Amino acid sequence: MSEEITFYKCATVPLEMHRARIVQKLELKPVEERVRAITEAGNNTFLLQNKDIFLDMLTDSGTNAMSDRQLGATMVADDSYAGSTTHERLETTLRDIFGKEYFLPAHQGRACEHLLAKVFVKEGDIVPMNYHFTTTKAHITLQGGEVTELYYPDALDVESANPFKGNMPPEALREAIATYGVDGIPFVRMEAGTNLIGGQPFSLENLKEIYAICREHHLPLVLDASLLADNLYFIKVREDAYKDATIREITREIADNTDIIYFSARKLGHARGGGMCLNDRDTYLKLRELIPVYEGFLTYGGMSIREIEAIAIGLEETMDLHMINQGPLFTEYMVDELVKRGIPVVTPAGGLGCHLDAMQFVSHVPQHEYPAGALAAAMYLAGGIRGMERGTLSEQREADGTERLADLELLRLALPRRVFTLSQVQYAIDRICWLYENRELIGGLTFVEEPSKLRFFLGKLAPVSDWQDKLVAKFRTDFGDSL
């Protein structure tokens, strides 16, 4: 059954396909207060306080707006510790959408990664994937395994016309299997929307090719479906073979070409939780034993029952093309407007949000001084906008202490679904343009507190010079007493 693609654009302007009924007040703090806030946060946007932020573009994880149907569903939750009908509703929804027999709940996506690593990964194992994610890699390395990334060369080209930069080369997977052996590969992982390279999707044709190789060698194919909604949209509009398929049909075909699906409902489903779906009973039983140990009982897995009700509705709403197109359409608008102004940004527009190319934006800042992190701090100073560094700062040092330089240096400005208005997006564009005009004033950062694991969450940094003073002075010259 075909599903018409309607973009709801007026000329080139995307339209919000919702109306706001409840609002949350925002405050744009004066630049002097922003200087204080970023200094206290150690130039780490993760450590900024929400009260000091105007536009929070750090992430779309747990920040998407819930629908009226989701909020209503939270009022009918069955909060029984065991045997909850709320859990049964979520399980039924997932079985209907993905066609997998078993479901195990977890408090979020990284909890699923933890349990999968505990069950599958042993010392010396290699896990092939189309690109790593920070917590995925951490859980694998904590078990003594390593990650090998398999991608086409242009996946790392910031400016590209490739609609599916998240594809995994089948020949590269065959080579990895020949090199490490089936016994040295616990599973193969595909991420639906490669987070760290700009939310870039894979094609369904590519997934089917990878799954065929996995089946040939009896290797499980694990899908990180946290960003599945965006990937579904891109398959629908970019892959000719599926332009007449419904989102539900595309979803089922993806599920039929994977063995284990795990997801963070903070992204997929627009609530807070997660879980794993699979068919293999032996694997299910091994994972099931760990749920009560690390997450909670089998009918809630660390989630609140109200959130579980909201997830069930949110997953059903994800099957609506005109819900899942909102994030990609607004991201595309923002990317296109920046491209018009000559500002370096990842193309084509992916999911998650707009990704500035810090390697070009502040080309004078060396990688060991964390250009994407410096740009994130500058972005906050310029407009009270919080973004997320996705570059060398998000890596971790090698065992000998040397710095591992990232393939890309990106500042991600996430666009949570149904949260920002077009005028707020245009404000962000204006602040980016001002920063780009004054980019020579931006300098680097250096660590003053550096955790050994996932340092981008908790580490603190300081400017390597007085560049922030100069940037703020230029801001006052250009804007006077305005915010």
Short mmCIF file of C-alpha atoms in Angstrom, two decimals, residues 109-281:
data_model
loop_
_atom_site.label_atom_id
_atom_site.label_comp_id
_atom_site.label_asym_id
_atom_site.label_seq_id
_atom_site.Cartn_x
_atom_site.Cartn_y
_atom_site.Cartn_z
CA GLY A 109 19.85 2.60 25.11
CA ARG A 110 23.24 2.44 26.80
CA ALA A 111 21.82 -0.07 29.29
CA CYS A 112 21.06 -2.32 26.33
CA GLU A 113 24.63 -1.85 25.08
CA HIS A 114 25.92 -2.83 28.51
CA LEU A 115 23.91 -6.07 28.60
CA LEU A 116 24.73 -7.00 25.01
CA ALA A 117 28.43 -6.50 25.71
CA LYS A 118 28.21 -8.58 28.90
CA VAL A 119 26.55 -11.49 27.07
CA PHE A 120 28.42 -11.42 23.76
CA VAL A 121 31.85 -9.74 24.07
CA LYS A 122 34.96 -11.41 25.44
CA GLU A 123 38.63 -10.38 25.65
CA GLY A 124 40.14 -9.87 22.21
CA ASP A 125 36.85 -9.77 20.29
CA ILE A 126 36.31 -7.40 17.39
CA VAL A 127 32.91 -5.80 16.71
CA PRO A 128 32.45 -4.46 13.15
CA MET A 129 30.06 -1.52 12.80
CA ASN A 130 29.21 1.19 10.30
CA TYR A 131 30.48 3.76 12.82
CA HIS A 132 30.98 3.72 16.55
CA PHE A 133 28.99 5.58 19.17
CA THR A 134 30.69 6.75 22.35
CA THR A 135 28.87 4.57 24.90
CA THR A 136 28.71 1.56 22.57
CA LYS A 137 32.46 1.61 22.17
CA ALA A 138 32.99 2.11 25.91
CA HIS A 139 30.93 -0.96 26.85
CA ILE A 140 32.74 -3.12 24.29
CA THR A 141 36.20 -1.98 25.39
CA LEU A 142 35.30 -2.48 29.07
CA GLN A 143 34.69 -6.15 28.20
CA GLY A 144 38.12 -6.37 26.56
CA GLY A 145 36.86 -6.08 22.98
CA GLU A 146 37.60 -3.61 20.22
CA VAL A 147 35.60 -1.81 17.56
CA THR A 148 36.41 -1.78 13.86
CA GLU A 149 34.54 0.75 11.74
CA LEU A 150 33.56 -0.22 8.20
CA TYR A 151 32.37 2.61 5.99
CA TYR A 152 32.72 4.00 2.50
CA PRO A 153 35.42 6.71 2.12
CA ASP A 154 32.95 9.53 1.49
CA ALA A 155 31.25 8.85 4.83
CA LEU A 156 33.85 11.22 6.26
CA ASP A 157 33.50 13.81 3.48
CA VAL A 158 31.77 16.71 5.18
CA GLU A 159 30.39 18.02 1.89
CA SER A 160 28.86 15.16 -0.05
CA ALA A 161 25.88 14.27 -2.21
CA ASN A 162 25.77 10.66 -0.98
CA PRO A 163 22.28 10.13 0.48
CA PHE A 164 23.38 7.11 2.53
CA LYS A 165 26.73 7.84 4.16
CA GLY A 166 25.89 5.36 6.91
CA ASN A 167 26.20 2.35 4.59
CA MET A 168 28.63 -0.47 5.41
CA PRO A 169 30.68 -1.85 2.48
CA PRO A 170 29.82 -5.58 2.16
CA GLU A 171 33.31 -6.38 0.86
CA ALA A 172 34.83 -4.73 3.96
CA LEU A 173 32.70 -6.94 6.22
CA ARG A 174 33.78 -10.06 4.33
CA GLU A 175 37.39 -8.99 4.73
CA ALA A 176 36.92 -8.42 8.47
CA ILE A 177 35.41 -11.89 8.86
CA ALA A 178 38.34 -13.40 6.96
CA THR A 179 40.83 -11.45 9.10
CA TYR A 180 39.39 -12.00 12.58
CA GLY A 181 37.45 -15.22 12.07
CA VAL A 182 33.86 -15.91 13.01
CA ASP A 183 34.92 -16.90 16.54
CA GLY A 184 36.53 -13.48 17.06
CA ILE A 185 33.42 -11.51 16.06
CA PRO A 186 30.56 -11.72 18.59
CA PHE A 187 28.16 -9.70 16.45
CA VAL A 188 27.98 -7.06 13.73
CA ARG A 189 26.37 -3.72 14.60
CA MET A 190 24.56 -1.29 12.33
CA GLU A 191 23.49 2.11 13.64
CA ALA A 192 20.36 3.56 12.06
CA GLY A 193 21.60 7.10 11.66
CA THR A 194 25.34 7.24 12.38
CA ASN A 195 25.36 9.74 15.22
CA LEU A 196 28.99 10.86 15.21
CA ILE A 197 29.24 11.65 11.49
CA GLY A 198 26.14 13.79 11.24
CA GLY A 199 23.17 11.47 11.73
CA GLN A 200 23.74 9.91 8.32
CA PRO A 201 21.44 6.99 7.36
CA PHE A 202 21.98 3.60 5.75
CA SER A 203 19.88 2.30 2.87
CA LEU A 204 17.62 -0.70 3.25
CA GLU A 205 19.35 -2.31 0.27
CA ASN A 206 22.66 -2.05 2.15
CA LEU A 207 21.19 -3.48 5.35
CA LYS A 208 19.89 -6.48 3.40
CA GLU A 209 23.35 -7.07 1.89
CA ILE A 210 24.99 -6.95 5.32
CA TYR A 211 22.38 -9.24 6.84
CA ALA A 212 22.88 -11.81 4.06
CA ILE A 213 26.61 -11.95 4.89
CA CYS A 214 25.87 -12.26 8.61
CA ARG A 215 23.48 -15.15 7.99
CA GLU A 216 26.01 -16.86 5.73
CA HIS A 217 28.53 -16.84 8.60
CA HIS A 218 26.01 -17.33 11.45
CA LEU A 219 26.84 -13.94 12.97
CA PRO A 220 24.11 -11.95 14.77
CA LEU A 221 23.30 -8.57 13.23
CA VAL A 222 22.49 -6.05 15.95
CA LEU A 223 20.65 -2.84 15.05
CA ASP A 224 20.90 0.31 17.16
CA ALA A 225 17.47 1.72 16.33
CA SER A 226 17.64 4.81 18.54
CA LEU A 227 17.61 7.09 15.48
CA LEU A 228 15.44 4.78 13.42
CA ALA A 229 12.71 7.39 12.84
CA ASP A 230 15.06 9.61 10.82
CA ASN A 231 16.46 6.63 8.93
CA LEU A 232 12.93 5.51 8.02
CA TYR A 233 12.19 8.95 6.60
CA PHE A 234 15.38 8.99 4.54
CA ILE A 235 14.72 5.53 3.10
CA LYS A 236 11.23 6.69 2.13
CA VAL A 237 12.34 9.86 0.34
CA ARG A 238 15.83 8.89 -0.91
CA GLU A 239 15.62 5.20 -1.84
CA ASP A 240 13.60 4.74 -5.02
CA ALA A 241 12.69 1.12 -4.29
CA TYR A 242 10.73 2.23 -1.21
CA LYS A 243 9.09 5.47 -2.31
CA ASP A 244 5.71 3.70 -2.51
CA ALA A 245 6.10 1.72 0.73
CA THR A 246 4.54 2.84 4.00
CA ILE A 247 6.69 3.64 7.02
CA ARG A 248 5.27 0.56 8.77
CA GLU A 249 6.25 -1.64 5.80
CA ILE A 250 9.78 -0.21 5.71
CA THR A 251 10.11 -0.73 9.46
CA ARG A 252 9.09 -4.37 9.25
CA GLU A 253 11.52 -5.03 6.39
CA ILE A 254 14.34 -3.50 8.44
CA ALA A 255 13.38 -5.67 11.41
CA ASP A 256 13.23 -8.80 9.24
CA ASN A 257 16.84 -8.13 8.23
CA THR A 258 18.22 -7.92 11.78
CA ASP A 259 18.56 -10.38 14.66
CA ILE A 260 18.51 -8.02 17.65
CA ILE A 261 17.05 -4.52 17.77
CA TYR A 262 17.84 -2.24 20.69
CA PHE A 263 16.82 1.35 21.16
CA SER A 264 16.76 4.35 23.42
CA ALA A 265 13.17 5.53 23.78
CA ARG A 266 14.60 8.90 24.75
CA LYS A 267 14.96 9.19 20.97
CA LEU A 268 12.70 6.53 19.42
CA GLY A 269 9.27 6.91 20.99
CA HIS A 270 9.80 10.36 22.54
CA ALA A 271 9.75 9.21 26.16
CA ARG A 272 12.42 7.91 28.55
CA GLY A 273 13.41 4.27 28.51
CA GLY A 274 14.56 1.61 26.09
CA GLY A 275 14.75 -2.06 25.37
CA MET A 276 15.72 -4.96 23.14
CA CYS A 277 13.64 -7.01 20.68
CA LEU A 278 14.75 -10.40 19.34
CA ASN A 279 13.59 -13.84 18.22
CA ASP A 280 16.32 -16.22 19.41
CA ARG A 281 15.18 -17.82 22.66
#
